[in-house]
XYZ file of C-alpha atoms in Angstrom:
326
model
C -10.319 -50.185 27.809
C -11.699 -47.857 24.812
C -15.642 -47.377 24.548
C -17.228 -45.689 21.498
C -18.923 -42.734 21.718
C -19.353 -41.399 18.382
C -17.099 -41.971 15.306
C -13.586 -41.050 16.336
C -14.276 -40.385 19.508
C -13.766 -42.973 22.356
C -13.461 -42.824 26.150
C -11.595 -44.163 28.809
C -12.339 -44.470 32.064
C -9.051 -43.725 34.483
C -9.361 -45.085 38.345
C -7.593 -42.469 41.097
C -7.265 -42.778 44.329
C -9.537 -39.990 46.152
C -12.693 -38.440 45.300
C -15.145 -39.928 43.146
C -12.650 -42.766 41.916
C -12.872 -42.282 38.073
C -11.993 -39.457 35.612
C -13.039 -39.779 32.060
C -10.559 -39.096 29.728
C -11.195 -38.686 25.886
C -9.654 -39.913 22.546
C -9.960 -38.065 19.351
C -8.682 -40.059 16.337
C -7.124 -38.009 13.891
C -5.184 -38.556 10.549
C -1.891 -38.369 12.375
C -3.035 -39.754 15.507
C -5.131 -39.707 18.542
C -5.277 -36.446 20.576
C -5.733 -36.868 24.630
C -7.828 -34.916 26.089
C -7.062 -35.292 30.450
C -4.988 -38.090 31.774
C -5.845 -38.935 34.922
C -3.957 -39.484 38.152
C -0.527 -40.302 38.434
C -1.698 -43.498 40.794
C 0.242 -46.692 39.243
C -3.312 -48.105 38.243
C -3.396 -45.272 35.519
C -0.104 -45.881 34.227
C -0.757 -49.612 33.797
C -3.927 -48.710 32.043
C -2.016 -46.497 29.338
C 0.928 -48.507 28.980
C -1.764 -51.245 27.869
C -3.656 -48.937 25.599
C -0.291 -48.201 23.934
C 1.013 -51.426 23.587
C -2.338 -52.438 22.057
C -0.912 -49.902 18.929
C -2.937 -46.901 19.738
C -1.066 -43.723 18.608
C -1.396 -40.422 20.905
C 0.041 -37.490 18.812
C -0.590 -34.466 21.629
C -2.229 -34.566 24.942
C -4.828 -31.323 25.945
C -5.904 -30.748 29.444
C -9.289 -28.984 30.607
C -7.486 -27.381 33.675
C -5.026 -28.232 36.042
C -6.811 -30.966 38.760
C -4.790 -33.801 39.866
C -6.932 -36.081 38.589
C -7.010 -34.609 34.814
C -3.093 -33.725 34.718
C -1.463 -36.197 36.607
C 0.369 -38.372 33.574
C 1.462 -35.182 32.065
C 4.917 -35.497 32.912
C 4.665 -38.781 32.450
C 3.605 -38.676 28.909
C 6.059 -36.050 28.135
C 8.946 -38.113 29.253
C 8.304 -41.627 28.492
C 6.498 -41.237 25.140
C 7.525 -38.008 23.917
C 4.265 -36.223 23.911
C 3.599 -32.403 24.161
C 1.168 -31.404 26.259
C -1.352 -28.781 25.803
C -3.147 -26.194 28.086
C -4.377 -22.682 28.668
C -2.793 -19.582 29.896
C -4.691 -19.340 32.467
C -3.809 -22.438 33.273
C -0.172 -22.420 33.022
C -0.474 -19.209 35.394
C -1.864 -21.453 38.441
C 0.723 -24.323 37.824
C 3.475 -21.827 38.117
C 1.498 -20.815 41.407
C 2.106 -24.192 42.767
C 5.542 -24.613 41.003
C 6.934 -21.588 42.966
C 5.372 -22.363 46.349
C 3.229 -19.186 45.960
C 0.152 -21.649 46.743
C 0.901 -23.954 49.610
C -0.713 -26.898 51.999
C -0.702 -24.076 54.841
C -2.825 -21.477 52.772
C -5.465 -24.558 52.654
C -5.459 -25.099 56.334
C -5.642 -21.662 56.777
C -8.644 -20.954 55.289
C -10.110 -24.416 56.847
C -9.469 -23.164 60.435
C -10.927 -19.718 59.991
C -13.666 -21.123 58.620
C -14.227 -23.712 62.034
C -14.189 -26.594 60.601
C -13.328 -29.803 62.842
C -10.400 -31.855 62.127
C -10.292 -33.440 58.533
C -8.025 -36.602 57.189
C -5.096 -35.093 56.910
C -5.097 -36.410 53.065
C -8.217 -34.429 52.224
C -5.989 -31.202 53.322
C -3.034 -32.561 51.440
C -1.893 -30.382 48.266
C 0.234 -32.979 46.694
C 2.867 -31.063 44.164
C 3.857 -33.916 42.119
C 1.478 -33.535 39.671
C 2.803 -30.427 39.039
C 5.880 -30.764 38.336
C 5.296 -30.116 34.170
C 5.642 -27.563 31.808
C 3.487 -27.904 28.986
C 5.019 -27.351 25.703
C 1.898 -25.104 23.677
C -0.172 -22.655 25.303
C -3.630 -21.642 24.062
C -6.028 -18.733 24.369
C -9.560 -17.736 25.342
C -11.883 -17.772 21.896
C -8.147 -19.796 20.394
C -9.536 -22.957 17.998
C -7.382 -25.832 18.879
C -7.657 -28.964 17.004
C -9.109 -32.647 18.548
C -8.411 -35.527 16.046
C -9.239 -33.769 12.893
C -11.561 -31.315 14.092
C -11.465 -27.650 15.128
C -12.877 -26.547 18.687
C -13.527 -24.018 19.865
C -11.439 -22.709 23.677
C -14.387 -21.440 26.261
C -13.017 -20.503 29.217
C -15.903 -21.735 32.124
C -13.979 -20.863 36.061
C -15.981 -21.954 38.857
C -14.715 -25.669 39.666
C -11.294 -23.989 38.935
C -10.607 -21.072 38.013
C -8.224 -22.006 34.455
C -11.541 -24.334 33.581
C -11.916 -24.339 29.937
C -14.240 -26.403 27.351
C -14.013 -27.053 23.930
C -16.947 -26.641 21.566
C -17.042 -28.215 18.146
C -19.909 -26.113 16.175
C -20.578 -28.135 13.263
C -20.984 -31.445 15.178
C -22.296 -29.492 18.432
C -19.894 -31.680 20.454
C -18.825 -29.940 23.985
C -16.089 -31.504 25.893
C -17.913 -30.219 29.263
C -14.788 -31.695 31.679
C -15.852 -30.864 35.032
C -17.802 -27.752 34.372
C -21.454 -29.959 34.423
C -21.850 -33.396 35.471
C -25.058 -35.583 34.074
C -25.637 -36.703 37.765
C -23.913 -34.877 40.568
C -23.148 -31.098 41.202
C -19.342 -29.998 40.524
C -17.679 -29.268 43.558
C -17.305 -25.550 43.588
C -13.590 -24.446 44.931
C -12.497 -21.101 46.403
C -9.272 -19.807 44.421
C -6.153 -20.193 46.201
C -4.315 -17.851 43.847
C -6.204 -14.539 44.775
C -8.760 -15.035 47.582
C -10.762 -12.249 46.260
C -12.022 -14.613 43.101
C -16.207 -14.985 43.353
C -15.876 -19.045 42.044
C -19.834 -19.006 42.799
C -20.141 -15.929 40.549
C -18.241 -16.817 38.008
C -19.542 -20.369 37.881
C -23.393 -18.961 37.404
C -21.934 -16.631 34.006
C -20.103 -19.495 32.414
C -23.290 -21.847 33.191
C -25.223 -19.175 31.404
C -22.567 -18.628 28.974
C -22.062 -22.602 28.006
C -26.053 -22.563 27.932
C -26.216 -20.867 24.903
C -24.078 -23.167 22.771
C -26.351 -25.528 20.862
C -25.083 -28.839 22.052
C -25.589 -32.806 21.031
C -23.355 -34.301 22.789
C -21.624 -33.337 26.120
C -18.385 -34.937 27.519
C -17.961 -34.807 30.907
C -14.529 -35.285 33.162
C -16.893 -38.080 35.368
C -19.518 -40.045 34.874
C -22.099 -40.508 31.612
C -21.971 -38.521 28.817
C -24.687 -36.526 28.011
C -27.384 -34.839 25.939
C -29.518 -32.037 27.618
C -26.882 -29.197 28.143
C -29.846 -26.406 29.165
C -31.793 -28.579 31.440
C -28.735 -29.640 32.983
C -28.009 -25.958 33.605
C -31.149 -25.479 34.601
C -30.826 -28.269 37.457
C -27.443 -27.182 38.440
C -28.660 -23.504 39.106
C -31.947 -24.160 40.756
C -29.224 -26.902 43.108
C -27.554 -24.145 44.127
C -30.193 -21.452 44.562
C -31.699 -24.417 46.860
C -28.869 -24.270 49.325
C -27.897 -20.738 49.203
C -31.603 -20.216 50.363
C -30.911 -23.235 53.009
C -27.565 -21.139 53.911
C -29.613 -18.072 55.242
C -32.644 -19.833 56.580
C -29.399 -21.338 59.229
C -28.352 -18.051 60.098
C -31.487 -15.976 60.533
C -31.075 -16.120 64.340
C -26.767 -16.861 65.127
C -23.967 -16.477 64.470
C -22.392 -19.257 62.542
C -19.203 -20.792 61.119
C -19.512 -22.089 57.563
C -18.682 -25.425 59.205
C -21.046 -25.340 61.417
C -23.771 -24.270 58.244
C -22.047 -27.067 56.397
C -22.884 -29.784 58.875
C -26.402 -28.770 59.530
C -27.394 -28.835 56.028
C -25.349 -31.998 54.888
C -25.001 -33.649 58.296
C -22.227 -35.848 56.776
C -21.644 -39.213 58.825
C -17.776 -39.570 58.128
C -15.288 -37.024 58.338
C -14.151 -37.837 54.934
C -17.318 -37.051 53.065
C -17.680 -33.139 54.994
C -15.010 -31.667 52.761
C -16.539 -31.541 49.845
C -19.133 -30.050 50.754
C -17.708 -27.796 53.174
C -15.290 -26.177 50.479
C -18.425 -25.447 48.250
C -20.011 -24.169 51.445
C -17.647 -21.621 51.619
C -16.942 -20.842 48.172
C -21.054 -20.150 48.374
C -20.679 -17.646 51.426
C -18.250 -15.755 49.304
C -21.040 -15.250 46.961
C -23.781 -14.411 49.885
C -21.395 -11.574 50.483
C -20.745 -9.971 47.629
C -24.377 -9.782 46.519
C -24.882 -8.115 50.325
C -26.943 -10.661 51.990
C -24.536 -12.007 54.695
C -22.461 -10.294 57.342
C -19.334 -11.866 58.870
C -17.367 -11.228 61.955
C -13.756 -12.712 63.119
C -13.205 -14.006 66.497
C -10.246 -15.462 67.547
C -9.387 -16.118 64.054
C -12.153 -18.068 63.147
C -15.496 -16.099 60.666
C -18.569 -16.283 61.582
C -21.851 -15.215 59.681
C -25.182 -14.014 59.606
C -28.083 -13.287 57.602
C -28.887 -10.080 56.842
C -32.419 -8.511 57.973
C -35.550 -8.791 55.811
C -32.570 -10.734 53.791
C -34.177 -13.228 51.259
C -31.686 -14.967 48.772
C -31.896 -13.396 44.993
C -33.136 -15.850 42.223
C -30.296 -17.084 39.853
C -32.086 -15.739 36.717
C -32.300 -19.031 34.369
C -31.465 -17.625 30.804
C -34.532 -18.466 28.164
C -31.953 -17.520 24.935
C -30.450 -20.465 23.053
């Protein structure tokens, strides 16, 4: 159930339902106990997993959560009631569960901004914004540049949006330990999301600062929210940016000639072959025309509800500058 990844550090692999069917959740063993860092789904499987880990006489003292996913906050409530624990997160985080707490972000608002963008019909679970994960209130709050303490050691609170936009990681200088969640994967891109909360948020934007911000933190050892743990922060950073310069430029190349939906872009590029694997893809799709823009490289048009865009003229895509400072 526990695997070792340094001393006082172990991880455990959660199962969930959707996506990419694990979440890595972290221990950090501490004089007092072990602090939690993400949960995992509320799926039954889960809560067998950590009813076993607790039983076996593991001691959680405090749970902290990255950001506010279903799949990293989804035993919160869970752990609060049945086992007394208080749960941790950011401000900025706390701001967008209230969001979903008070209805202000709702299943419609997503298939909204699915139709406008013409995409085809999608299971309706992929559309689904389930609240019941939601339904917490975390009992500390923490900052931006706030040290919080994992186990017995101080880290530090770096606030990375772009997969979400209350995304934080925790840096441990001394040990150069980043807990990394879902801000870079060893071996697939994060998917980037468009905010619900205020439609005019650049995710793409602000996911290239904080890749270049994170860059700069001499690193060891990353922890991810899914798959392997890894070493090589800046060429990871690297490979994410150059990823996504790659299909911004494959973006515009589509839409030299037409008009297009970003559906339509979306399918071209990843010609999916089941409807279930086009909307994750499709929802970084258009948090990257967002981005295409803002920098003034793509118009758009509405038609019967539904955007359409096109390259701009002469319009070749900018190079994501690649920091050289460590």
């Amino acid at each position: 159930m526990l695997t070792k990844v340094v001393d006082d550090i172990y991880l455990v692999k959660v199962r969930f339902p959707f996506g990419i069917r694990e979440v890595n959740c972290y221990l950090f063993k501490g004089e007092r106990g072990y602090t939690l860092v993400d949960t995992g789904s509320e799926a039954e499987e889960s809560i067998q997993l950590w009813t076993d880990i607790l039983s076996s006489g593991i001691v959680i003292e405090k749970i902290v959560l990255t950001h506010v996913h279903p799949d990293h906050v989804g035993l919160a409530r869970w752990f609060q009631e049945n086992h007394q624990l208080p749960v941790h997160l950011s401000t900025i985080g706390n701001e967008e569960l209230k969001m979903i707490q008070n209805d202000h972000i709702k299943e419609e608002d997503l298939e909204n901004i699915v139709f406008e963008n013409g995409a085809p019909s999608i299971p309706t679970e992929m559309l689904s914004l389930d609240p019941t994960p939601y339904y917490f209130t975390p009992d500390v709050l923490f900052e931006i540049g706030e040290f919080i303490q994992l186990g017995d050691d101080e880290y530090e609170v770096i606030w990375t949006p772009g997969h979400s936009t209350d995304h934080m990681c925790f840096y441990q200088r001394e040990k150069q330990i980043l807990v990394v969640g879902d801000h870079v994967l060893k071996d697939i891109s994060p998917i980037i999301y468009f905010s619900l909360s205020n439609k005019e948020v650049d995710s793409m934007k602000h996911y290239f600062e904080s890749l270049d911000l994170i860059r700069n933190y001499p690193t060891k050892l990353c922890l991810p929210g899914h798959g392997e743990v890894f070493s090589n922060l800046t060429e990871r950073v690297d490979e994410l940016k150059k990823g996504h310069e790659h299909r911004l430029e494959q973006m515009l190349n589509c839409l030299k000639s037409d008009w297009k939906t970003a559906a339509e872009v979306c399918a071209e590029i990843y010609q999916p072959k089941k409807k279930a694997h086009f909307f994750s893809p499709f929802i970084s799709t258009i948090a990257r025309f967002k981005y295409l823009v803002s920098e003034g490289m793509v118009d758009y048009s509405t038609e019967n509800g539904i955007r359409y865009y096109r390259a701009k003229s002469e319009c070749n895509i900018k190079k994501v500058e690649v920091s050289t400072t460590d």
